[in-house]
Amino acid sequence: MNKKLIAALIAITLAVPTTAHAAGLQNRTDSTPAIAILDTAIDTSLPAFQGKIIQEVCILEWTTCPNGQSFMEGKGAASMPSNLITQNGFDHGTFMTSVFLATNPNVNVVFIKIIGNTSTGLRQNAGEASVYNALNWVKSNALKYNIQAVTMSQGMHNLGAGTDYCPKTPTTQQSIKDLIAVGIPTFFPSGNGRDYTRIDWPACLDESISVGYVDQQNEISVNSNNDTSKLDFFAPGFFTIAGPGNVSKNISGSSSAIQVAGAQWIKLKSAKPTYTYDQLLTALRSTASSTIGRQGTFTKLININGAIAYNLVPVGPTPSELAAQKAAADAAAKSALQLALKAEVDKAIAVAQAEYDATVKAAADKLAAYKSAQLARLNG
């Protein structure tokens, strides 16, 4: 799929009402885990963000990064003027970062701006290249910033029909696979369009981890897109949370849910540092709770406490099977020893018998010779 097929990535949150930048961005290898958040822009002045935003990046298909280029790293790279960041959905990135840190404050943030804006604050279309270029940047810098997961609360619903509806985007898929190869998951939102048979791109890609959202009663939101075969998890999606200027608003959507899922993934990984990517995924799937919605009941609601308590089923025989195997091995060894001993005894008996037979024959031969000599004397 070329970038024109994705006319525009859209913010997947339903917002309801309802600057200064963090200092000390560092080029470092950090022991604190980090999340890479791909979104619109960020207001780093929020109190909850202080000391948490360790890098800002701008990766666009337009030359509208703050430095007038299509790429920028460092302080202010993901920023926007305070009078523009609250317009046209650009506050979305700040809200998403707030949701993530509210779920897991023990994580640093690398924020990557992938949605460009004009000088007047209008939103510029973002295509597939924005996505895979950002994912490739994450892979190249994962070790440097200790990035352990990626969340992107953007997507599009320009999909095909039938069950094979997901756009073919091999470049993005390969970028996701490359991250999986180094243990980094990518979380994408299912979308909020009440489509109960299809989920947004790139959540529909098999390599991604797709997340829908539940309401305050842990029931599936009527707005949450779903595909029973492709959707991986549900997570909470309703929050009253701080946005630009530290102004709180009510937000809801699968955008929020993937921030929860990503935050909980890193929490689980911190609790089980030896687990592989597949083992962490197994822990989340094996302990998921049941949730209900218009589409039915699904055991896909992330249960982080259950996942942390989860222990992998041992691979290989059980203790009783091991005991039986040991008993069989001991019996086989004893039998082998008995057979070896019998063979040794049989050989010793055979040697003794041969020596006995030789002695008897020698004595018989001697006796016969003696008799013959004596009879010769008698007859002579």
Short mmCIF file of C-alpha atoms in Angstrom, two decimals:
data_model
loop_
_atom_site.label_atom_id
_atom_site.label_comp_id
_atom_site.label_asym_id
_atom_site.label_seq_id
_atom_site.Cartn_x
_atom_site.Cartn_y
_atom_site.Cartn_z
CA MET A 1 0.00 0.00 0.00
CA ASN A 2 1.45 3.39 -0.91
CA LYS A 3 1.21 6.39 1.29
CA LYS A 4 -1.69 7.86 -0.67
CA LEU A 5 -3.91 4.96 0.35
CA ILE A 6 -3.64 6.17 3.92
CA ALA A 7 -5.05 9.57 3.21
CA ALA A 8 -4.62 10.62 6.78
CA LEU A 9 -3.96 9.04 10.11
CA ILE A 10 -6.60 10.20 12.50
CA ALA A 11 -6.66 10.57 16.24
CA ILE A 12 -8.66 7.67 17.65
CA THR A 13 -9.80 9.36 20.83
CA LEU A 14 -13.27 10.73 21.51
CA ALA A 15 -12.67 13.95 23.41
CA VAL A 16 -15.51 15.09 25.57
CA PRO A 17 -15.69 18.14 27.47
CA THR A 18 -16.90 17.34 27.48
CA THR A 19 5.15 26.72 27.06
CA ALA A 20 7.95 25.70 28.33
CA HIS A 21 9.78 22.44 27.59
CA ALA A 22 11.39 19.89 29.85
CA ALA A 23 15.06 20.51 30.34
CA GLY A 24 17.88 18.04 30.22
CA LEU A 25 17.06 15.88 27.20
CA GLN A 26 19.94 13.48 27.19
CA ASN A 27 21.71 11.17 24.79
CA ARG A 28 22.20 8.23 27.09
CA THR A 29 21.64 4.58 27.73
CA ASP A 30 19.07 4.58 30.53
CA SER A 31 18.29 1.78 32.98
CA THR A 32 14.73 3.08 33.45
CA PRO A 33 12.37 1.55 30.87
CA ALA A 34 10.96 3.90 28.25
CA ILE A 35 7.89 4.04 26.03
CA ALA A 36 7.95 5.47 22.51
CA ILE A 37 4.69 7.38 21.95
CA LEU A 38 3.93 8.23 18.32
CA ASP A 39 1.36 11.00 18.10
CA THR A 40 0.57 14.63 17.31
CA ALA A 41 2.54 16.90 19.63
CA ILE A 42 3.29 17.28 23.32
CA ASP A 43 3.20 20.03 25.92
CA THR A 44 6.19 19.05 28.04
CA SER A 45 5.48 21.71 30.67
CA LEU A 46 2.92 19.56 32.55
CA PRO A 47 4.03 18.86 36.14
CA ALA A 48 3.50 15.13 35.69
CA PHE A 49 5.93 15.13 32.76
CA GLN A 50 8.87 16.66 34.58
CA GLY A 51 11.90 14.37 34.44
CA LYS A 52 9.98 11.89 32.28
CA ILE A 53 10.39 13.16 28.71
CA ILE A 54 13.89 11.98 27.82
CA GLN A 55 13.73 12.67 24.08
CA GLU A 56 11.56 14.46 21.53
CA VAL A 57 11.61 13.53 17.85
CA CYS A 58 9.81 14.85 14.78
CA ILE A 59 9.44 12.53 11.77
CA LEU A 60 7.17 13.88 9.04
CA GLU A 61 6.48 13.65 5.32
CA TRP A 62 6.42 17.47 5.29
CA THR A 63 9.17 19.96 6.03
CA THR A 64 7.23 21.38 8.97
CA CYS A 65 9.17 20.16 12.00
CA PRO A 66 10.06 23.08 14.27
CA ASN A 67 13.46 23.32 12.52
CA GLY A 68 11.81 23.61 9.08
CA GLN A 69 12.87 20.11 8.07
CA SER A 70 11.14 16.72 7.93
CA PHE A 71 13.28 15.34 10.77
CA MET A 72 14.36 16.74 14.09
CA GLU A 73 15.62 15.39 17.39
CA GLY A 74 16.01 17.12 20.72
CA LYS A 75 14.27 19.61 22.94
CA GLY A 76 11.21 21.13 21.27
CA ALA A 77 11.18 18.69 18.33
CA ALA A 78 7.65 17.49 19.17
CA SER A 79 6.31 20.81 20.39
CA MET A 80 3.80 23.32 19.04
CA PRO A 81 2.96 26.88 20.01
CA SER A 82 0.59 26.96 22.97
CA ASN A 83 -2.08 28.76 20.93
CA LEU A 84 -2.06 25.97 18.28
CA ILE A 85 -1.57 22.76 20.25
CA THR A 86 -5.12 22.89 21.60
CA GLN A 87 -6.63 23.07 18.09
CA ASN A 88 -7.46 20.48 15.43
CA GLY A 89 -6.70 17.49 17.63
CA PHE A 90 -3.06 18.34 18.34
CA ASP A 91 -3.74 18.13 22.08
CA HIS A 92 -4.15 14.38 21.56
CA GLY A 93 -0.48 13.54 22.14
CA THR A 94 -0.39 15.33 25.48
CA PHE A 95 -3.51 13.51 26.65
CA MET A 96 -2.07 10.15 25.57
CA THR A 97 1.17 10.76 27.43
CA SER A 98 -0.84 11.69 30.53
CA VAL A 99 -2.83 8.45 30.31
CA PHE A 100 0.32 6.39 29.95
CA LEU A 101 2.11 7.97 32.90
CA ALA A 102 -1.03 7.82 35.05
CA THR A 103 -1.07 4.04 34.43
CA ASN A 104 2.64 3.49 34.94
CA PRO A 105 4.65 6.46 36.27
CA ASN A 106 7.85 4.40 36.50
CA VAL A 107 8.64 4.83 32.82
CA ASN A 108 10.40 7.44 30.73
CA VAL A 109 8.88 8.80 27.52
CA VAL A 110 10.33 9.22 24.06
CA PHE A 111 7.74 11.27 22.17
CA ILE A 112 7.73 11.14 18.38
CA LYS A 113 5.66 13.67 16.48
CA ILE A 114 4.33 12.04 13.29
CA ILE A 115 1.52 14.48 12.46
CA GLY A 116 2.60 17.74 10.85
CA ASN A 117 0.92 21.10 11.18
CA THR A 118 0.84 24.26 9.09
CA SER A 119 1.87 27.60 10.51
CA THR A 120 -1.77 28.28 11.29
CA GLY A 121 -2.24 24.95 13.08
CA LEU A 122 -4.00 22.99 10.36
CA ARG A 123 -3.37 19.26 10.32
CA GLN A 124 -1.24 17.83 7.52
CA ASN A 125 -1.96 14.39 6.11
CA ALA A 126 0.33 11.64 7.35
CA GLY A 127 0.91 8.53 5.26
CA GLU A 128 2.39 5.12 5.86
CA ALA A 129 5.96 6.43 5.59
CA SER A 130 5.45 8.45 8.77
CA VAL A 131 4.64 5.22 10.57
CA TYR A 132 7.42 2.96 9.37
CA ASN A 133 10.04 5.71 9.53
CA ALA A 134 9.13 6.32 13.18
CA LEU A 135 9.17 2.58 13.94
CA ASN A 136 12.57 2.25 12.28
CA TRP A 137 13.87 5.16 14.37
CA VAL A 138 12.68 3.35 17.49
CA LYS A 139 14.53 0.19 16.54
CA SER A 140 17.74 2.13 15.87
CA ASN A 141 17.51 3.95 19.22
CA ALA A 142 15.88 1.31 21.43
CA LEU A 143 19.03 0.40 23.31
CA LYS A 144 20.07 4.02 23.76
CA TYR A 145 16.85 4.97 25.53
CA ASN A 146 15.85 1.51 26.82
CA ILE A 147 12.62 1.61 24.81
CA GLN A 148 10.51 -1.42 25.72
CA ALA A 149 7.25 -0.75 23.86
CA VAL A 150 5.67 1.48 21.23
CA THR A 151 2.19 3.01 21.27
CA MET A 152 0.63 4.86 18.35
CA SER A 153 -2.83 6.28 19.00
CA GLN A 154 -3.45 7.02 15.35
CA GLY A 155 -5.01 4.95 12.59
CA MET A 156 -7.29 4.90 9.59
CA HIS A 157 -10.41 3.01 8.52
CA ASN A 158 -9.99 3.03 4.73
CA LEU A 159 -10.26 -0.75 4.61
CA GLY A 160 -11.27 -3.47 2.20
CA ALA A 161 -14.32 -5.69 2.37
CA GLY A 162 -14.71 -9.25 3.63
CA THR A 163 -12.34 -10.99 6.00
CA ASP A 164 -9.20 -9.99 4.09
CA TYR A 165 -9.86 -6.29 4.57
CA CYS A 166 -6.56 -5.17 6.07
CA PRO A 167 -4.45 -3.09 3.65
CA LYS A 168 -1.27 -4.79 2.47
CA THR A 169 1.60 -2.74 3.88
CA PRO A 170 4.70 -4.97 3.87
CA THR A 171 7.11 -2.17 4.77
CA THR A 172 5.24 -1.33 7.96
CA GLN A 173 4.80 -5.01 8.74
CA GLN A 174 8.54 -5.58 8.41
CA SER A 175 9.24 -2.65 10.71
CA ILE A 176 6.93 -4.17 13.31
CA LYS A 177 8.61 -7.59 12.88
CA ASP A 178 12.02 -5.98 13.32
CA LEU A 179 10.87 -4.54 16.65
CA ILE A 180 9.42 -7.88 17.75
CA ALA A 181 12.80 -9.47 16.99
CA VAL A 182 14.33 -7.29 19.72
CA GLY A 183 11.41 -7.83 22.12
CA ILE A 184 9.52 -4.58 21.50
CA PRO A 185 5.73 -4.73 20.93
CA THR A 186 3.74 -2.16 18.95
CA PHE A 187 0.28 -1.27 20.29
CA PHE A 188 -2.34 0.17 17.93
CA PRO A 189 -5.99 1.16 18.57
CA SER A 190 -8.92 -0.75 17.11
CA GLY A 191 -10.75 2.49 16.33
CA ASN A 192 -13.98 4.01 17.56
CA GLY A 193 -16.32 3.67 14.59
CA ARG A 194 -18.76 1.01 15.86
CA ASP A 195 -17.49 -1.40 13.21
CA TYR A 196 -17.91 -4.83 14.77
CA THR A 197 -16.24 -6.82 11.98
CA ARG A 198 -13.18 -4.69 11.13
CA ILE A 199 -10.55 -2.81 13.10
CA ASP A 200 -8.40 0.11 11.98
CA TRP A 201 -5.09 -0.05 10.18
CA PRO A 202 -2.40 -0.68 11.44
CA ALA A 203 -4.12 -2.53 14.29
CA CYS A 204 -5.44 -5.04 11.73
CA LEU A 205 -1.90 -6.14 10.83
CA ASP A 206 -1.23 -9.57 12.32
CA GLU A 207 2.13 -8.47 13.69
CA SER A 208 0.66 -5.62 15.75
CA ILE A 209 -0.99 -5.81 19.18
CA SER A 210 -4.48 -4.41 18.70
CA VAL A 211 -6.52 -3.01 21.57
CA GLY A 212 -10.16 -2.02 21.95
CA TYR A 213 -11.63 -0.28 24.97
CA VAL A 214 -14.01 -0.83 27.84
CA ASP A 215 -16.04 1.66 29.84
CA GLN A 216 -16.05 2.41 33.54
CA GLN A 217 -17.96 -0.82 34.22
CA ASN A 218 -15.34 -2.84 32.30
CA GLU A 219 -17.86 -3.52 29.56
CA ILE A 220 -16.94 -3.10 25.90
CA SER A 221 -17.77 0.36 24.65
CA VAL A 222 -20.40 0.49 21.91
CA ASN A 223 -17.99 2.67 19.92
CA SER A 224 -15.06 0.28 20.05
CA ASN A 225 -14.33 -1.43 16.71
CA ASN A 226 -13.91 -5.18 16.93
CA ASP A 227 -12.85 -8.16 14.88
CA THR A 228 -13.10 -11.38 16.86
CA SER A 229 -10.19 -12.96 14.98
CA LYS A 230 -7.83 -9.97 14.94
CA LEU A 231 -8.41 -7.99 18.13
CA ASP A 232 -5.90 -8.98 20.82
CA PHE A 233 -7.02 -7.16 23.96
CA PHE A 234 -9.39 -4.73 25.62
CA ALA A 235 -8.27 -2.14 28.17
CA PRO A 236 -9.85 0.82 29.99
CA GLY A 237 -10.46 3.79 27.70
CA PHE A 238 -12.26 6.42 29.80
CA PHE A 239 -10.19 9.03 31.66
CA THR A 240 -10.33 12.47 33.15
CA ILE A 241 -6.79 13.51 32.37
CA ALA A 242 -4.51 16.53 31.89
CA GLY A 243 -3.86 17.98 28.45
CA PRO A 244 -1.97 21.03 27.23
CA GLY A 245 -1.68 23.76 29.85
CA ASN A 246 -2.38 21.09 32.48
CA VAL A 247 -6.11 21.49 31.79
CA SER A 248 -8.03 18.30 32.52
CA LYS A 249 -10.73 16.96 30.23
CA ASN A 250 -12.81 13.81 29.88
CA ILE A 251 -11.52 11.61 27.06
CA SER A 252 -12.43 8.16 25.84
CA GLY A 253 -11.43 5.80 23.09
CA SER A 254 -9.17 3.01 21.99
CA SER A 255 -6.34 5.57 21.84
CA SER A 256 -6.40 5.69 25.63
CA ALA A 257 -6.70 1.91 25.84
CA ILE A 258 -3.45 1.29 24.01
CA GLN A 259 -1.62 3.62 26.39
CA VAL A 260 -2.95 1.51 29.26
CA ALA A 261 -1.93 -1.69 27.46
CA GLY A 262 1.55 -0.39 26.71
CA ALA A 263 2.03 0.83 30.28
CA GLN A 264 0.92 -2.52 31.65
CA TRP A 265 3.20 -4.42 29.26
CA ILE A 266 6.21 -2.56 30.65
CA LYS A 267 4.98 -3.13 34.20
CA LEU A 268 4.77 -6.85 33.46
CA LYS A 269 8.17 -6.90 31.80
CA SER A 270 9.69 -5.16 34.83
CA ALA A 271 8.13 -7.81 37.07
CA LYS A 272 9.31 -10.67 34.83
CA PRO A 273 12.58 -9.47 33.28
CA THR A 274 13.59 -12.92 32.05
CA TYR A 275 10.41 -13.46 30.03
CA THR A 276 10.63 -13.30 26.25
CA TYR A 277 8.24 -11.34 24.03
CA ASP A 278 6.15 -14.48 23.43
CA GLN A 279 6.12 -15.40 27.11
CA LEU A 280 4.91 -11.92 28.13
CA LEU A 281 2.17 -12.13 25.51
CA THR A 282 1.21 -15.58 26.79
CA ALA A 283 1.01 -14.26 30.36
CA LEU A 284 -1.37 -11.47 29.30
CA ARG A 285 -3.54 -13.78 27.20
CA SER A 286 -3.65 -16.59 29.75
CA THR A 287 -4.84 -14.31 32.56
CA ALA A 288 -7.18 -11.98 30.66
CA SER A 289 -10.58 -11.34 32.22
CA SER A 290 -13.97 -11.68 30.61
CA THR A 291 -15.79 -8.63 29.29
CA ILE A 292 -19.12 -8.26 27.53
CA GLY A 293 -20.46 -5.99 24.82
CA ARG A 294 -22.82 -5.89 21.86
CA GLN A 295 -20.63 -8.38 20.01
CA GLY A 296 -20.73 -10.94 22.81
CA THR A 297 -18.42 -12.01 25.60
CA PHE A 298 -14.65 -12.01 25.17
CA THR A 299 -11.86 -13.11 27.50
CA LYS A 300 -9.53 -10.34 26.38
CA LEU A 301 -9.59 -7.68 29.10
CA ILE A 302 -6.03 -7.21 30.36
CA ASN A 303 -5.64 -8.27 33.99
CA ILE A 304 -2.22 -6.96 34.96
CA ASN A 305 -2.24 -8.38 38.49
CA GLY A 306 -3.11 -11.82 37.16
CA ALA A 307 -0.39 -11.55 34.53
CA ILE A 308 2.23 -10.60 37.13
CA ALA A 309 1.18 -13.59 39.29
CA TYR A 310 1.24 -15.90 36.28
CA ASN A 311 3.89 -18.60 36.04
CA LEU A 312 4.73 -20.29 32.81
CA VAL A 313 3.72 -23.93 32.52
CA PRO A 314 6.99 -25.88 32.67
CA VAL A 315 8.06 -27.16 29.30
CA GLY A 316 8.73 -30.90 29.49
CA PRO A 317 7.68 -33.69 31.87
CA THR A 318 5.88 -33.12 35.16
CA PRO A 319 7.49 -34.15 38.49
CA SER A 320 5.49 -37.40 38.51
CA GLU A 321 6.53 -38.09 34.94
CA LEU A 322 10.14 -37.37 35.86
CA ALA A 323 9.86 -39.78 38.83
CA ALA A 324 8.41 -42.47 36.57
CA GLN A 325 11.14 -41.88 34.03
CA LYS A 326 13.80 -42.14 36.75
CA ALA A 327 12.29 -45.36 38.07
CA ALA A 328 12.23 -46.83 34.59
CA ALA A 329 15.80 -45.72 33.98
CA ASP A 330 16.92 -47.22 37.32
CA ALA A 331 15.16 -50.50 36.48
CA ALA A 332 16.74 -50.56 33.05
CA ALA A 333 20.16 -49.87 34.54
CA LYS A 334 19.70 -52.63 37.13
CA SER A 335 18.60 -55.04 34.42
CA ALA A 336 21.62 -54.11 32.34
CA LEU A 337 23.89 -54.72 35.32
CA GLN A 338 22.25 -58.10 35.96
CA LEU A 339 22.71 -59.08 32.32
CA ALA A 340 26.33 -57.98 32.42
CA LEU A 341 26.92 -59.90 35.67
CA LYS A 342 25.23 -63.02 34.27
CA ALA A 343 27.41 -62.83 31.19
CA GLU A 344 30.51 -62.50 33.40
CA VAL A 345 29.42 -65.42 35.60
CA ASP A 346 28.56 -67.59 32.58
CA LYS A 347 31.99 -66.84 31.11
CA ALA A 348 33.78 -67.72 34.39
CA ILE A 349 31.83 -70.99 34.66
CA ALA A 350 32.62 -71.80 31.06
CA VAL A 351 36.34 -71.17 31.66
CA ALA A 352 36.30 -73.29 34.83
CA GLN A 353 34.41 -76.03 33.03
CA ALA A 354 36.92 -75.96 30.19
CA GLU A 355 39.79 -76.15 32.67
CA TYR A 356 38.06 -79.01 34.49
CA ASP A 357 37.39 -80.87 31.28
CA ALA A 358 41.00 -80.44 30.20
CA THR A 359 42.23 -81.71 33.59
CA VAL A 360 39.91 -84.75 33.47
CA LYS A 361 40.98 -85.55 29.92
CA ALA A 362 44.65 -85.21 30.85
CA ALA A 363 44.13 -87.54 33.85
CA ALA A 364 42.19 -90.00 31.69
CA ASP A 365 44.88 -89.94 29.05
CA LYS A 366 47.54 -90.50 31.72
CA LEU A 367 45.58 -93.38 33.23
CA ALA A 368 45.07 -94.97 29.85
CA ALA A 369 48.79 -94.73 29.10
CA TYR A 370 49.65 -96.21 32.47
CA LYS A 371 47.24 -99.11 31.97
CA SER A 372 48.65 -99.74 28.55
CA ALA A 373 52.20 -99.82 29.89
CA GLN A 374 51.33 -102.19 32.66
CA LEU A 375 49.48 -104.54 30.37
CA ALA A 376 52.47 -104.54 28.10
CA ARG A 377 54.70 -105.62 30.97
CA LEU A 378 52.27 -108.38 31.85
CA ASN A 379 52.13 -109.75 28.38
CA GLY A 380 55.77 -109.31 27.66
#
